[in-house]
Short mmCIF file of C-alpha atoms (C1' of nucleotides) in Angstrom, two decimals:
data_model
loop_
_atom_site.label_atom_id
_atom_site.label_comp_id
_atom_site.label_asym_id
_atom_site.label_seq_id
_atom_site.Cartn_x
_atom_site.Cartn_y
_atom_site.Cartn_z
CA MET X 1 22.84 -19.99 -9.31
CA LYS X 2 20.99 -18.58 -12.25
CA THR X 3 17.47 -19.46 -13.38
CA THR X 4 15.68 -18.03 -16.38
CA LEU X 5 12.12 -18.35 -17.56
CA GLN X 6 9.45 -16.70 -19.67
CA ILE X 7 5.90 -15.91 -18.71
CA GLN X 8 3.19 -15.29 -21.24
CA PRO X 9 0.46 -13.33 -19.46
CA GLU X 10 -3.17 -13.94 -20.33
CA GLY X 11 -4.34 -10.61 -21.76
CA PRO X 12 -2.59 -7.22 -21.56
CA PHE X 13 0.01 -6.50 -18.91
CA ASN X 14 1.91 -3.25 -18.41
CA LEU X 15 4.84 -4.09 -16.14
CA ASP X 16 6.21 -0.56 -15.91
CA LEU X 17 2.83 0.96 -15.09
CA THR X 18 1.98 -1.74 -12.56
CA ILE X 19 5.24 -1.29 -10.66
CA LYS X 20 5.15 2.51 -10.69
CA SER X 21 1.46 3.16 -10.09
CA GLY X 22 1.98 3.87 -6.40
CA GLN X 23 0.11 0.91 -4.97
CA THR X 24 0.90 0.68 -1.28
CA SER X 25 1.75 -3.02 -1.29
CA GLN X 26 5.43 -2.26 -1.72
CA PRO X 27 7.74 0.47 -3.06
CA PRO X 28 8.70 0.20 -6.76
CA TRP X 29 11.29 -2.41 -7.61
CA LYS X 30 14.80 -1.24 -8.44
CA PHE X 31 15.28 -0.57 -12.14
CA LYS X 32 18.69 -1.48 -13.53
CA SER X 33 19.99 -2.62 -16.91
CA ASP X 34 16.57 -2.95 -18.52
CA ARG X 35 14.93 -4.85 -15.70
CA PHE X 36 13.08 -4.39 -12.43
CA TRP X 37 14.86 -6.20 -9.59
CA GLU X 38 13.61 -7.34 -6.21
CA LEU X 39 14.71 -9.78 -3.54
CA ILE X 40 11.97 -12.24 -2.70
CA LYS X 41 11.67 -15.61 -0.98
CA VAL X 42 10.89 -18.48 -3.28
CA ASP X 43 10.40 -21.86 -1.67
CA GLY X 44 12.01 -20.42 1.48
CA LYS X 45 15.17 -19.42 -0.40
CA LEU X 46 16.42 -15.90 -1.01
CA CYS X 47 16.04 -15.20 -4.68
CA LEU X 48 16.86 -12.02 -6.54
CA VAL X 49 14.51 -11.75 -9.49
CA GLY X 50 14.79 -9.45 -12.46
CA VAL X 51 11.77 -9.01 -14.71
CA HIS X 52 11.81 -7.50 -18.16
CA GLN X 53 9.14 -6.55 -20.63
CA LYS X 54 9.89 -5.18 -24.08
CA PRO X 55 8.87 -1.51 -23.83
CA GLY X 56 5.37 -0.94 -25.11
CA ASP X 57 4.75 -4.61 -25.76
CA LEU X 58 1.71 -5.08 -23.55
CA ASN X 59 0.92 -8.50 -24.94
CA GLY X 60 4.43 -9.90 -25.17
CA PRO X 61 6.18 -12.34 -22.84
CA ILE X 62 7.82 -11.38 -19.56
CA MET X 63 11.47 -12.39 -19.35
CA VAL X 64 12.53 -13.48 -15.89
CA GLU X 65 16.05 -13.89 -14.62
CA ALA X 66 16.72 -15.05 -11.07
CA GLU X 67 19.81 -15.40 -8.93
CA SER X 68 19.77 -17.58 -5.82
CA LYS X 69 22.17 -19.37 -3.44
CA GLY X 70 20.75 -22.80 -4.17
CA PRO X 71 18.50 -24.19 -6.90
CA VAL X 72 15.00 -22.78 -7.18
CA LYS X 73 12.13 -24.68 -8.78
CA LYS X 74 11.00 -22.93 -11.95
CA ASP X 75 7.33 -23.60 -11.43
CA VAL X 76 7.46 -22.22 -7.87
CA LEU X 77 9.18 -19.05 -9.11
CA ARG X 78 6.66 -18.80 -11.93
CA SER X 79 3.63 -19.03 -9.67
CA LYS X 80 5.16 -16.50 -7.27
CA LEU X 81 5.41 -13.99 -10.11
CA LEU X 82 1.96 -14.82 -11.46
CA GLU X 83 0.74 -14.02 -7.96
CA ILE X 84 2.70 -10.78 -7.39
CA PHE X 85 1.63 -9.26 -10.70
CA SER X 86 -1.89 -10.72 -10.64
CA LEU X 87 -1.25 -12.24 -14.04
CA GLU X 88 -4.13 -14.66 -13.75
CA ASP X 89 -6.75 -11.95 -13.28
CA ASP X 90 -9.09 -11.84 -16.24
CA LEU X 91 -8.79 -8.26 -17.48
CA SER X 92 -11.18 -8.76 -20.40
CA GLU X 93 -13.86 -9.55 -17.85
CA LEU X 94 -12.88 -6.41 -15.92
CA TYR X 95 -12.91 -4.23 -19.03
CA LYS X 96 -16.33 -5.51 -19.98
CA PHE X 97 -17.52 -4.38 -16.57
CA LEU X 98 -15.77 -0.99 -16.75
CA GLU X 99 -17.17 -0.30 -20.19
CA SER X 100 -20.68 -1.05 -19.02
CA ASP X 101 -20.53 2.01 -16.75
CA GLU X 102 -20.32 5.41 -18.46
CA LYS X 103 -18.30 6.86 -15.58
CA LEU X 104 -15.76 4.06 -15.56
CA LYS X 105 -15.44 3.63 -19.31
CA PRO X 106 -12.72 6.31 -19.78
CA THR X 107 -10.40 4.63 -17.28
CA VAL X 108 -9.65 1.69 -19.57
CA ASP X 109 -7.63 3.65 -22.14
CA PHE X 110 -5.52 5.22 -19.40
CA CYS X 111 -4.85 1.98 -17.57
CA ARG X 112 -4.71 -0.87 -20.07
CA GLY X 113 -2.51 -3.63 -18.67
CA LEU X 114 -2.41 -2.15 -15.16
CA ARG X 115 -2.75 -4.93 -12.61
CA ILE X 116 -2.85 -5.26 -8.85
CA PHE X 117 0.74 -5.23 -7.58
CA LYS X 118 0.65 -7.67 -4.67
CA ALA X 119 2.95 -7.83 -1.69
CA HIS X 120 5.54 -10.59 -1.34
CA ASP X 121 3.96 -11.84 1.85
CA PRO X 122 1.11 -10.93 4.20
CA PHE X 123 3.27 -9.64 7.05
CA GLU X 124 5.17 -7.21 4.88
CA CYS X 125 1.85 -6.07 3.48
CA ILE X 126 0.31 -5.47 6.91
CA ILE X 127 3.24 -3.39 8.16
CA SER X 128 3.54 -1.49 4.88
CA SER X 129 -0.14 -0.70 4.91
CA ILE X 130 -0.05 0.54 8.52
CA CYS X 131 2.89 2.74 7.54
CA SER X 132 1.02 4.13 4.54
CA ALA X 133 -1.88 5.47 6.61
CA ASN X 134 -2.08 9.26 6.77
CA ASN X 135 1.24 9.37 4.94
CA SER X 136 2.61 10.39 1.56
CA ILE X 137 3.76 7.82 -1.00
CA LEU X 138 7.23 9.37 -0.91
CA ARG X 139 7.70 9.23 2.84
CA TRP X 140 6.07 5.85 3.09
CA SER X 141 8.32 4.21 0.49
CA ARG X 142 11.39 5.80 2.06
CA SER X 143 10.44 4.31 5.43
CA ILE X 144 9.88 0.84 4.03
CA ARG X 145 13.23 0.95 2.23
CA LYS X 146 15.03 1.96 5.44
CA ILE X 147 13.33 -0.77 7.46
CA LYS X 148 14.48 -3.35 4.92
CA GLU X 149 18.02 -1.95 4.91
CA ASN X 150 18.23 -1.91 8.69
CA TRP X 151 16.70 -5.25 9.63
CA GLY X 152 16.09 -7.39 6.57
CA GLU X 153 18.25 -10.23 5.29
CA ASN X 154 20.94 -9.17 2.83
CA PHE X 155 21.80 -10.52 -0.57
CA ASP X 156 24.77 -9.19 -2.53
CA PHE X 157 24.79 -9.23 -6.27
CA LYS X 158 27.08 -7.43 -8.72
CA GLY X 159 28.24 -4.90 -6.13
CA GLU X 160 24.74 -4.12 -4.87
CA THR X 161 23.01 -5.20 -1.73
CA PHE X 162 19.33 -6.13 -1.74
CA HIS X 163 17.22 -6.62 1.37
CA THR X 164 14.16 -8.59 2.40
CA PHE X 165 11.52 -7.30 4.79
CA PRO X 166 12.23 -8.38 8.40
CA SER X 167 10.18 -11.09 10.12
CA PRO X 168 7.58 -10.30 12.83
CA GLU X 169 9.97 -11.51 15.53
CA VAL X 170 12.78 -9.22 14.35
CA LEU X 171 10.53 -6.19 13.90
CA MET X 172 8.82 -6.49 17.28
CA LYS X 173 12.23 -6.21 18.96
CA VAL X 174 13.73 -3.24 17.13
CA PRO X 175 14.35 -0.08 19.21
CA GLU X 176 11.67 2.60 18.95
CA HIS X 177 13.78 5.65 19.67
CA ASP X 178 17.42 6.51 19.12
CA GLU X 179 17.91 7.11 22.87
CA GLU X 180 17.35 3.43 23.52
CA MET X 181 20.56 2.46 21.79
CA GLU X 182 24.23 3.19 21.38
CA PRO X 183 25.12 5.22 18.30
CA CYS X 184 26.83 2.91 15.85
CA GLN X 185 29.42 4.58 13.59
CA GLY X 186 27.69 7.89 14.14
CA GLN X 187 24.47 6.43 12.81
CA THR X 188 21.49 5.26 14.77
CA TYR X 189 18.98 2.66 13.81
CA SER X 190 15.62 3.01 15.43
CA LEU X 191 12.20 2.56 13.90
CA LYS X 192 11.49 6.25 14.53
CA SER X 193 14.65 7.17 12.58
CA CYS X 194 13.03 5.50 9.56
CA GLY X 195 10.55 8.37 9.51
CA VAL X 196 7.48 6.37 10.49
CA GLY X 197 6.39 8.92 13.11
CA TYR X 198 3.67 7.92 15.53
CA ARG X 199 3.00 4.78 13.48
CA CYS X 200 6.08 3.33 15.18
CA SER X 201 4.22 1.86 18.15
CA TYR X 202 1.42 0.50 15.94
CA MET X 203 3.95 -1.29 13.77
CA LYS X 204 5.77 -2.84 16.71
CA LYS X 205 2.53 -3.89 18.43
CA ALA X 206 1.25 -5.35 15.17
CA ALA X 207 4.47 -7.33 14.75
CA ARG X 208 4.13 -8.69 18.28
CA MET X 209 0.48 -9.66 17.78
CA ILE X 210 1.28 -11.44 14.56
CA HIS X 211 4.19 -13.26 16.15
CA GLU X 212 2.31 -14.28 19.28
CA GLU X 213 -1.46 -14.18 18.78
CA ILE X 214 -2.94 -13.86 15.34
CA ASN X 215 -2.51 -16.42 12.61
CA ILE X 216 -2.40 -14.39 9.43
CA THR X 217 -1.86 -17.34 7.10
CA THR X 218 -5.51 -18.40 7.16
CA LEU X 219 -7.00 -14.96 6.47
CA GLY X 220 -7.11 -15.64 2.75
CA GLU X 221 -9.45 -18.58 3.30
CA MET X 222 -11.91 -16.68 5.46
CA ASN X 223 -14.93 -14.87 4.05
CA TYR X 224 -14.48 -11.17 3.39
CA HIS X 225 -16.36 -9.94 6.44
CA ASP X 226 -14.52 -12.11 8.96
CA ALA X 227 -11.14 -11.36 7.39
CA PHE X 228 -11.94 -7.64 7.51
CA LYS X 229 -12.87 -7.77 11.19
CA THR X 230 -9.76 -9.76 12.02
CA VAL X 231 -7.31 -7.34 10.44
CA LEU X 232 -9.25 -4.42 11.99
CA SER X 233 -8.20 -5.74 15.39
CA ILE X 234 -4.55 -5.00 14.61
CA PRO X 235 -3.33 -1.64 15.99
CA GLY X 236 -2.96 1.03 13.31
CA VAL X 237 -5.43 -0.78 11.07
CA GLY X 238 -8.66 1.05 10.29
CA PRO X 239 -11.08 0.42 7.39
CA LYS X 240 -8.80 1.86 4.69
CA VAL X 241 -5.72 -0.07 5.79
CA ALA X 242 -7.76 -3.24 6.34
CA ASP X 243 -8.95 -3.16 2.74
CA CYS X 244 -5.41 -2.48 1.49
CA ILE X 245 -4.23 -5.55 3.38
CA LEU X 246 -6.98 -7.75 1.97
CA LEU X 247 -6.48 -6.46 -1.57
CA TYR X 248 -2.69 -6.35 -1.81
CA GLY X 249 -1.80 -9.05 0.71
CA TYR X 250 -4.46 -11.60 -0.08
CA GLY X 251 -5.77 -10.69 -3.51
CA ILE X 252 -9.34 -10.22 -2.28
CA GLY X 253 -10.80 -8.22 -5.17
CA ARG X 254 -13.96 -7.08 -3.36
CA ALA X 255 -11.87 -5.00 -0.96
CA PHE X 256 -12.32 -1.30 -1.65
CA PRO X 257 -9.73 0.88 0.13
CA VAL X 258 -11.23 4.33 0.63
CA ASP X 259 -8.93 7.32 1.07
CA VAL X 260 -9.81 11.00 0.65
CA TRP X 261 -8.93 10.89 -3.05
CA ILE X 262 -11.17 8.01 -4.00
CA GLY X 263 -13.86 9.77 -1.95
CA ARG X 264 -13.46 12.98 -3.96
CA ILE X 265 -13.39 11.09 -7.25
CA LEU X 266 -16.56 9.09 -6.51
CA SER X 267 -18.27 12.18 -5.15
CA HIS X 268 -17.46 14.05 -8.36
CA LEU X 269 -18.54 11.22 -10.65
CA TYR X 270 -21.63 9.90 -8.89
CA PHE X 271 -22.77 12.43 -6.25
CA GLU X 272 -22.40 15.87 -7.87
CA GLY X 273 -19.55 16.85 -5.55
CA GLU X 274 -21.49 16.19 -2.36
CA ASP X 275 -19.33 15.78 0.78
CA LEU X 276 -19.32 12.05 1.49
CA LYS X 277 -18.35 10.21 4.65
CA PRO X 278 -15.79 7.43 4.06
CA ARG X 279 -18.31 4.89 5.32
CA LYS X 280 -20.76 5.85 2.58
CA VAL X 281 -18.04 5.83 -0.11
CA ARG X 282 -17.05 2.32 0.91
CA ASN X 283 -20.62 1.02 0.94
CA PHE X 284 -21.29 2.56 -2.45
CA GLY X 285 -18.11 1.14 -3.95
CA MET X 286 -18.63 -2.35 -2.63
CA GLU X 287 -22.26 -2.45 -3.74
CA HIS X 288 -21.69 -1.05 -7.21
CA PHE X 289 -18.37 -2.58 -8.13
CA GLY X 290 -18.64 -5.93 -6.39
CA GLU X 291 -15.73 -8.25 -7.03
CA HIS X 292 -14.11 -5.58 -9.24
CA ALA X 293 -14.01 -2.99 -6.44
CA GLY X 294 -10.25 -3.20 -5.88
CA TYR X 295 -9.50 -2.73 -9.56
CA VAL X 296 -12.04 0.09 -9.88
CA GLN X 297 -10.27 1.93 -7.07
CA LEU X 298 -6.89 1.41 -8.77
CA TYR X 299 -8.13 2.39 -12.22
CA LEU X 300 -10.10 5.42 -11.03
CA PHE X 301 -7.17 6.81 -9.11
CA HIS X 302 -4.70 6.37 -11.94
CA TYR X 303 -7.18 7.76 -14.45
CA ALA X 304 -7.92 10.78 -12.27
CA ARG X 305 -4.23 11.49 -11.86
CA LYS X 306 -3.32 11.11 -15.53
CA SER X 307 -6.34 12.92 -16.93
CA GLY X 308 -5.87 15.95 -14.68
CA LEU X 309 -9.17 15.34 -12.90
CA LEU X 310 -7.45 14.97 -9.53
CA LYS X 311 -6.13 18.53 -9.55
CA THR X 312 -9.61 19.90 -10.11
CA LEU X 313 -11.06 18.11 -7.09
CA LYS X 314 -10.90 20.48 -4.16
CA PRO X 315 -10.55 19.46 -0.51
CA LYS X 316 -14.07 20.84 0.26
CA LYS X 317 -14.92 24.49 0.05
"C1'" DA P 1 9.76 29.82 8.25
"C1'" DC P 2 5.58 27.42 9.01
"C1'" DG P 3 1.06 25.65 7.61
"C1'" DC P 4 -0.82 21.73 5.67
"C1'" DA P 5 -2.04 16.91 4.10
"C1'" DG P 6 -3.10 12.39 5.39
"C1'" DG P 7 -6.09 7.59 8.40
"C1'" DT P 8 -6.49 5.93 13.03
"C1'" DG P 9 -7.08 6.05 18.12
"C1'" DT P 10 -9.21 8.13 21.79
"C1'" DA P 11 -12.23 10.90 24.36
"C1'" DC P 12 -15.96 12.71 24.42
"C1'" DG P 13 -21.50 13.66 23.52
"C1'" DC L 1 -23.53 4.99 18.09
"C1'" DG L 2 -21.46 9.56 15.68
"C1'" DT L 3 -18.18 13.56 15.81
"C1'" DA L 4 -13.77 16.26 17.08
"C1'" DC L 5 -9.29 16.37 17.69
"C1'" DA L 6 -4.24 14.85 18.34
"C1'" DC L 7 -0.72 12.29 16.36
"C1'" DC L 8 4.54 12.87 13.01
"C1'" DT L 9 6.97 14.24 9.20
"C1'" DG L 10 8.36 16.43 4.92
"C1'" DC L 11 7.00 19.15 1.36
"C1'" DG L 12 5.62 23.78 -0.75
#
DNA sequence: ACGCAGGTGTACG
DNA sequence: CGTACACCTGCG
């Protein structure tokens, strides 16, 4: 069953940039025939959505086309997409803030319309974020894709198969190593074979905890500090991953995920290249950027990459 | 070929 | 409490 709708974002929105900017909430959506496609759950139903934006038209409407087994309520689909692409964030407010800081000012021209690309659901976000730790974007997105192909729900459309992310219960039961299972048509399907490395046991333990112990649906209602401490208790989740989860899974804008790159960038911009401990970078970011911290991190990283600044920042001398 | 990059857990002081 | 090192994989 087909559903179509239009969304008129408030302020600039760059769909292409947002999807491809390497945010660790999820790998880029599949691009085919002018649209980005992804299988998501809307109102509990599998729903393949295709989103289109006229190239270069940062202020134009977003055209949405969705295919589902049964009927899907338009307003539910609409709010899901508003959520995923953070379309209700007030970018003019953000840009006012960025322009008030000489160091942040240049990021705006490089990033106009870039928004936080949120995960489809908190569980997927937690596992994705654990998998992204100490990993490359390439390897991480490959792993997530394989996990979805191996254990997600399928949806066939026009000769292609799309996959959801598996539930906690499914993921906690998947085999860790190939030796644990019979080869199936010459192929094996273990979590290790997805290339997750030593993160394998963290991911399985996290899935078990979320299935049996922790209620992750109420995290969004907690204050930042309590939510941070709660996700920190999940195996494989340290400060960086915790902030990714809060930012991309729950839209908590004060979260400031600190990796080595954001550390080098802030050190270069504000500390004359001094070697900074991650703890100090995080405190500085949260104090100075406040509720914009998540966006500042996103904008600084993209700016540094596009402007060539990143290449000049050396991994200590 | 093989060294290296990349956060977290653990084992120390 | 802070610091040092091992962990796994794929790229250059």
